[in-house]
Tab-separated table of C-alpha atoms and ligand atoms in Angstrom:
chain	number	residue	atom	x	y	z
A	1425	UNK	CA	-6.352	14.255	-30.667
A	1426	UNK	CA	-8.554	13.700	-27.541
A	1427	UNK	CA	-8.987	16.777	-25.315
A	1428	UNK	CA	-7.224	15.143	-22.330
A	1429	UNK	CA	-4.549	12.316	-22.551
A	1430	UNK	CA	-3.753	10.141	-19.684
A	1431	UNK	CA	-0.386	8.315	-19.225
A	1432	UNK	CA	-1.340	5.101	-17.306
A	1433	UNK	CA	-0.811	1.439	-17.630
A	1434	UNK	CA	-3.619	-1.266	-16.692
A	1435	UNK	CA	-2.243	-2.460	-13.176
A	1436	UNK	CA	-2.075	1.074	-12.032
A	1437	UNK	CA	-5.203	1.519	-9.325
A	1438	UNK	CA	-3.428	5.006	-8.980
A	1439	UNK	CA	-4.108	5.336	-12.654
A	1440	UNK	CA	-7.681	3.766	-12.387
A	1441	UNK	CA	-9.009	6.869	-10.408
A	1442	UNK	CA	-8.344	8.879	-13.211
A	1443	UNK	CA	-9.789	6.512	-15.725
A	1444	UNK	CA	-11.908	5.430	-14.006
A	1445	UNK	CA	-13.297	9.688	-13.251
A	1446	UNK	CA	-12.542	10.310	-17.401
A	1447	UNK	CA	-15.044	7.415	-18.509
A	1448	UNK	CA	-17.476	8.271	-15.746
A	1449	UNK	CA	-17.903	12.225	-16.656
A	1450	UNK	CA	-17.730	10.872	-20.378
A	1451	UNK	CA	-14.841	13.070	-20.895
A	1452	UNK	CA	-13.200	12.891	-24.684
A	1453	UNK	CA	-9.777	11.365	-23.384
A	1454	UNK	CA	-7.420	8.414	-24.637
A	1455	UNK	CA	-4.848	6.382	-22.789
A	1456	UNK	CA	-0.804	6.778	-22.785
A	1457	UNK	CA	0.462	3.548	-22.241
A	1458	UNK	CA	2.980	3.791	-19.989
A	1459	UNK	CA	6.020	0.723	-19.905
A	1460	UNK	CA	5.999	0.210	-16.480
A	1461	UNK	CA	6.980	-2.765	-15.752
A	1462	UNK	CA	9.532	-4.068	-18.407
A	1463	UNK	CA	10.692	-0.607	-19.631
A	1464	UNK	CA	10.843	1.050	-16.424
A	1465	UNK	CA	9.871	4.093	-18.093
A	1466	UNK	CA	8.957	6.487	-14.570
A	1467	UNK	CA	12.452	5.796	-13.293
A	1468	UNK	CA	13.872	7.306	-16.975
A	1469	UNK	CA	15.313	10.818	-17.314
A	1470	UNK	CA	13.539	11.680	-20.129
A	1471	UNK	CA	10.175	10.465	-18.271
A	1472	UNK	CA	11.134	12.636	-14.935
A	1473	UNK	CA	12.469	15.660	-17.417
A	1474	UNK	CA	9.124	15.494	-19.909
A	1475	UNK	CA	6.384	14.059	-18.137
A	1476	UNK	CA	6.597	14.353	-14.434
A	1477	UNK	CA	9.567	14.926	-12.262
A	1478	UNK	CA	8.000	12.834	-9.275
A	1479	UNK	CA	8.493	9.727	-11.288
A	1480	UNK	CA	5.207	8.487	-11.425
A	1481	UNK	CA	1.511	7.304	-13.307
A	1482	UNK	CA	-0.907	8.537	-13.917
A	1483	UNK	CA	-0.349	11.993	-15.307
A	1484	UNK	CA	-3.342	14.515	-17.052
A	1485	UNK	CA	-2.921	16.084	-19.913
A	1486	UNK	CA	-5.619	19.144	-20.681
A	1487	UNK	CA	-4.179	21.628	-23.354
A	1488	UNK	CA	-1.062	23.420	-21.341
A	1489	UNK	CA	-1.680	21.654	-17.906
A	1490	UNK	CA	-0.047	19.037	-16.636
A	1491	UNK	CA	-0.941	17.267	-13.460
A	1492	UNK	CA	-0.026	14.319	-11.529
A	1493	UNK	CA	-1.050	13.089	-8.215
A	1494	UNK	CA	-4.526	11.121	-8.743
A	1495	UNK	CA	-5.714	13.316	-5.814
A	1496	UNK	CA	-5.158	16.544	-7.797
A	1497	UNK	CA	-6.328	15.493	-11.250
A	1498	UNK	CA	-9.345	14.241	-9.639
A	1499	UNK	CA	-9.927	17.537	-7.651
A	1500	UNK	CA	-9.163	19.250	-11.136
A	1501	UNK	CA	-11.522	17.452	-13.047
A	1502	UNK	CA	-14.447	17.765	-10.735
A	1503	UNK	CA	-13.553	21.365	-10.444
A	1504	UNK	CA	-13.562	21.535	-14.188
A	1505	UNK	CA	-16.488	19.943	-14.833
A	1506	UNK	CA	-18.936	20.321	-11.977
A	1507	UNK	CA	-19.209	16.645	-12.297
A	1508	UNK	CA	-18.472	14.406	-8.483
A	1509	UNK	CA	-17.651	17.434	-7.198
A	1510	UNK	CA	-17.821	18.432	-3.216
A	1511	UNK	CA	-20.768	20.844	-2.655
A	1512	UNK	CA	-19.686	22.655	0.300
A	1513	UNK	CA	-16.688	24.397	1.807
A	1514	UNK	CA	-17.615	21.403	4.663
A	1515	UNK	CA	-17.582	18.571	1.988
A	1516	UNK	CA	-14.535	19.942	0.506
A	1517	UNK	CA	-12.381	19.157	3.427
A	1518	UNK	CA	-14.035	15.854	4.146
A	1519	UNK	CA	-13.639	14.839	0.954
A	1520	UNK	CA	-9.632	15.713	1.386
A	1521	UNK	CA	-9.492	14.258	3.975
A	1522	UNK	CA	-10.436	10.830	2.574
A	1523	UNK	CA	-7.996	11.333	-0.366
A	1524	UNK	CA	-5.518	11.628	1.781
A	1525	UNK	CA	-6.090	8.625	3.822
A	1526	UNK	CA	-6.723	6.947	1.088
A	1527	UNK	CA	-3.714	7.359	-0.494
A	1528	UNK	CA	-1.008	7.099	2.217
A	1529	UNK	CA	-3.142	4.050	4.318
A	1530	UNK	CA	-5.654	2.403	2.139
A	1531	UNK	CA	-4.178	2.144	-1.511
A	1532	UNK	CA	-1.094	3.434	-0.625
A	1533	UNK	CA	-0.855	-0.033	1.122
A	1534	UNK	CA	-2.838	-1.769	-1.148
A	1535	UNK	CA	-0.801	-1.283	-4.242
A	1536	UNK	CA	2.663	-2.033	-3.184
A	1537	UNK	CA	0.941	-5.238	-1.332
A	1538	UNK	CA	0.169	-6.312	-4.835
A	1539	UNK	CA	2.695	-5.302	-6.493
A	1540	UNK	CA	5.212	-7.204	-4.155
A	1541	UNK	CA	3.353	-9.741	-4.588
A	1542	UNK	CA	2.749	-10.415	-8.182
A	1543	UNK	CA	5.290	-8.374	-9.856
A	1544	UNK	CA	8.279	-7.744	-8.050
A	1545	UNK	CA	11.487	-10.098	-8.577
A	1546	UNK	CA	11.974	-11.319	-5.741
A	1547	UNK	CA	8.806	-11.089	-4.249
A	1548	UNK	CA	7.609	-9.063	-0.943
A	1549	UNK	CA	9.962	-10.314	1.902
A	1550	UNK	CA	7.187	-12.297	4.262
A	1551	UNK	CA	7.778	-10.043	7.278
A	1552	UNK	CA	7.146	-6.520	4.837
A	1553	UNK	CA	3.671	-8.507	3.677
A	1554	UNK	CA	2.799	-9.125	6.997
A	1555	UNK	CA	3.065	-5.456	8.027
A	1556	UNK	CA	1.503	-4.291	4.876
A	1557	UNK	CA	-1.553	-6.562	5.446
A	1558	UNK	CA	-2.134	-5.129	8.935
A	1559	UNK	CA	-2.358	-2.278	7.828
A	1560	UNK	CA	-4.572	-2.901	4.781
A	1561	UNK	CA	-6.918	-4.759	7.084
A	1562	UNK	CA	-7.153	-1.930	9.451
A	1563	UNK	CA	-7.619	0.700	6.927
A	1564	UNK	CA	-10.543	-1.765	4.949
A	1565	UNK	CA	-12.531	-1.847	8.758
A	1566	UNK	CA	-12.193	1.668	8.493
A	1567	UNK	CA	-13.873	2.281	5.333
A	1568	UNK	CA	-16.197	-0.487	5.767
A	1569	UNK	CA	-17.629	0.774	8.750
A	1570	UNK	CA	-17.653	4.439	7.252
A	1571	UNK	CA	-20.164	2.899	4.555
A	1572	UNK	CA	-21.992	1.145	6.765
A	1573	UNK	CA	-24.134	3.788	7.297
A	1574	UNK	CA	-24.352	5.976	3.898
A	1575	UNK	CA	-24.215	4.256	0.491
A	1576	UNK	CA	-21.425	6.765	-0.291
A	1577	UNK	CA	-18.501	8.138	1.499
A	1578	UNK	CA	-19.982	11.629	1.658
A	1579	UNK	CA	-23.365	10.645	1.836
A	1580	UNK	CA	-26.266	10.031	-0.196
A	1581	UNK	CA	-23.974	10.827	-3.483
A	1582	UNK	CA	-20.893	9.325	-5.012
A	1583	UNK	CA	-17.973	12.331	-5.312
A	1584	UNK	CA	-14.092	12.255	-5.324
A	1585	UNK	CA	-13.495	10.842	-2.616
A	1586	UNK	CA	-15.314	7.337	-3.817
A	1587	UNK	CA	-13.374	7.289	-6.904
A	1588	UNK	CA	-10.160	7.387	-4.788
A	1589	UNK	CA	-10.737	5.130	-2.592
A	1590	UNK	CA	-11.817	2.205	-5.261
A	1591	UNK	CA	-8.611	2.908	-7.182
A	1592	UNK	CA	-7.895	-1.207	-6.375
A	1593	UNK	CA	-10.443	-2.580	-4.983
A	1594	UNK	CA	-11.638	-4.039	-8.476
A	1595	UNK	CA	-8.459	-5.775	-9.165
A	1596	UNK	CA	-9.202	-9.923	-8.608
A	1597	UNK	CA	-9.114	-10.989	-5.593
A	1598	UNK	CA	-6.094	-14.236	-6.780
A	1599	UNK	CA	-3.906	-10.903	-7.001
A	1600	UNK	CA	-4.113	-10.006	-3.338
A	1601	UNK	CA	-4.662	-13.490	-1.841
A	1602	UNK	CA	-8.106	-12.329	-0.005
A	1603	UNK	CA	-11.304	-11.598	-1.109
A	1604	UNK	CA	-11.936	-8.116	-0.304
A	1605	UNK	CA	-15.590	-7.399	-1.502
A	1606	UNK	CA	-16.319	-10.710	0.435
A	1607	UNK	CA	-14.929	-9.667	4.044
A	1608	UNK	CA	-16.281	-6.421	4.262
A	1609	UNK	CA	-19.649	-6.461	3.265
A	1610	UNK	CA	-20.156	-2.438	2.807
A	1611	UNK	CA	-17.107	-2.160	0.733
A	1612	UNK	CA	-18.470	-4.560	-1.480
A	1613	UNK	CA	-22.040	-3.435	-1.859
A	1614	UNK	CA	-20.391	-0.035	-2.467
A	1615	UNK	CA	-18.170	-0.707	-4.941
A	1616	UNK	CA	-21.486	-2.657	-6.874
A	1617	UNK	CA	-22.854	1.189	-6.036
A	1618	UNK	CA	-20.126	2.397	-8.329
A	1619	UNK	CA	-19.757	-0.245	-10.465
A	1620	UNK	CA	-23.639	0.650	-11.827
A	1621	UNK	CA	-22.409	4.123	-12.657
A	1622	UNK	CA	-22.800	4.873	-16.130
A	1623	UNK	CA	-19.447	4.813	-17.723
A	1624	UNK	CA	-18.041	2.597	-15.046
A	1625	UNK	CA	-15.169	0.250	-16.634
A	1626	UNK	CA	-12.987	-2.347	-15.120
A	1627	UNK	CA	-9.177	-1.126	-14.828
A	1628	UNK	CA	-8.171	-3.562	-17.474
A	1629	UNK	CA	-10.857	-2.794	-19.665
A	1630	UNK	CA	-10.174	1.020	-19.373
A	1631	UNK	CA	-6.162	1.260	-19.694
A	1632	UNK	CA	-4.037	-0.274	-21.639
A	1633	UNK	CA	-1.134	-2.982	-20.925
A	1634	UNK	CA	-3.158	-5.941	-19.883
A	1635	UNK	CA	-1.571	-8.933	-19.438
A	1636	UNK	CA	1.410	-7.328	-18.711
A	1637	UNK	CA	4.765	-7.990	-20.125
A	1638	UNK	CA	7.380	-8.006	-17.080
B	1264	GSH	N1	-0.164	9.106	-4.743
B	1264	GSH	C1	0.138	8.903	-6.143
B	1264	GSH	C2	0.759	7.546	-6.332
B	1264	GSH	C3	1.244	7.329	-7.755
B	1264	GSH	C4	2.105	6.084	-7.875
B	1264	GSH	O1	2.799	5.679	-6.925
B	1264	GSH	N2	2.062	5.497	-9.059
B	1264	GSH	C5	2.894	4.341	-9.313
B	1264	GSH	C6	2.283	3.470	-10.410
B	1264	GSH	S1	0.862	2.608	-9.830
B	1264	GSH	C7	4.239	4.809	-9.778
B	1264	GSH	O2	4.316	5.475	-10.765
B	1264	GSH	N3	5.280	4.445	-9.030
B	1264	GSH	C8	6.612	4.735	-9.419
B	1264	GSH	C9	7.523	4.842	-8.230
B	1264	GSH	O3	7.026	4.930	-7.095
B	1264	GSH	O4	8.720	4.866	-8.440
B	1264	GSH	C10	-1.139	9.064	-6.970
B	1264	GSH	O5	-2.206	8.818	-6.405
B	1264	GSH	O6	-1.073	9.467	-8.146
């Protein structure tokens, strides 16, 4: 058995930071496909009971732990390892603090957006995409003018805090209906930045479930 296992699925950009953070620290890990979509398998008991009670991909496994929230297992790993790891007590909280917007206002928009839009029966009520988008588009300026003026969100290196914020941006632009390397020039030299990393995979190249069955 690998030394950590990952339950994810392929669409999951939540799931692709922690791929994504595995394959770039060359870590010794294998996927858990997850049946997302047709099986519904977060919303089961025996998923909330035995894997995680929040309902939700991606979870870590690493001997006796346990972790979900992309946010932790990324802070875990780095802490583990050494490897895109905050130096300072300074870069620590900056780095948080892009996690955390990143999660409730860039891909925390970004995900459901797509989801609503290419996976959900019916699909995203107009009005609910509208508002979504807004707030996509403001969050994108926000990191596009962040990068403007470092190649990486904390500077000179790539840490955390990059590998959350990508967790979609990779996805094809036909699944969002705008091209978002393409409008905001940073984002999209960065995420060629990260995309050079050795280890660096594609989401459905990296996790399993791809196409999907719904
Ligand atoms: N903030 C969480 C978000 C995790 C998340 O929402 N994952 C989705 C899959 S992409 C999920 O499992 N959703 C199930 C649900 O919300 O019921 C993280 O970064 O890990």
């Amino acid at each position: 058995m690998a030394e950590y296992q990952l339950y994810c699925f392929a669409q999951s950009g939540n799931a692709y930071r922690a791929a994504l953070m595995l394959n770039l620290i060359g870590a010794d890990w294998q996927p858990i496909y997850v049946d997302f979509f047709r099986g519904g398998e977060t919303r089961t008991p025996k998923y909330r009971a035995e894997v995680n009670e929040l309902g939700e991909a991606p979870v870590l496994v690493h001997g006796a732990k346990k972790l979900s929230q992309s946010g932790v297992i990324l802070t875990y790993l780095a802490e583990h390892t050494g490897r895109f790891k905050p130096q300072t007590d300074d870069d620590r909280l900056e780095t948080l603090r892009w996690i955390i917007f990143d999660n409730q206002k860039l891909n925390g928009f970004l995900g459901p957006y797509r989801f609503l839009k290419n996976f959900a029966r019916p699909a995203g009520d107009p009005a609910v995409m509208a508002f979504l988008k807004a707030r996509i588009d403001a969050s994108l300026a926000i990191l596009d003018k962040r990068l403007a003026s470092a190649p990486f969100v904390l500077g000179k290196e790539p840490n955390i805090a990059d590998i959350s914020l990508c967790a979609y941006l990779y996805y094809p632009a036909e699944e969002f209906g705008f091209d978002i390397p393409a409008q905001h020039k940073n984002i999209g030299a960065w995420l060629d930045r990260i995309k050079a990393l050795p280890g660096w995979a594609h989401p459905y190249d990296l996790m399993p479930g791809y196409p999907p069955v719904l």
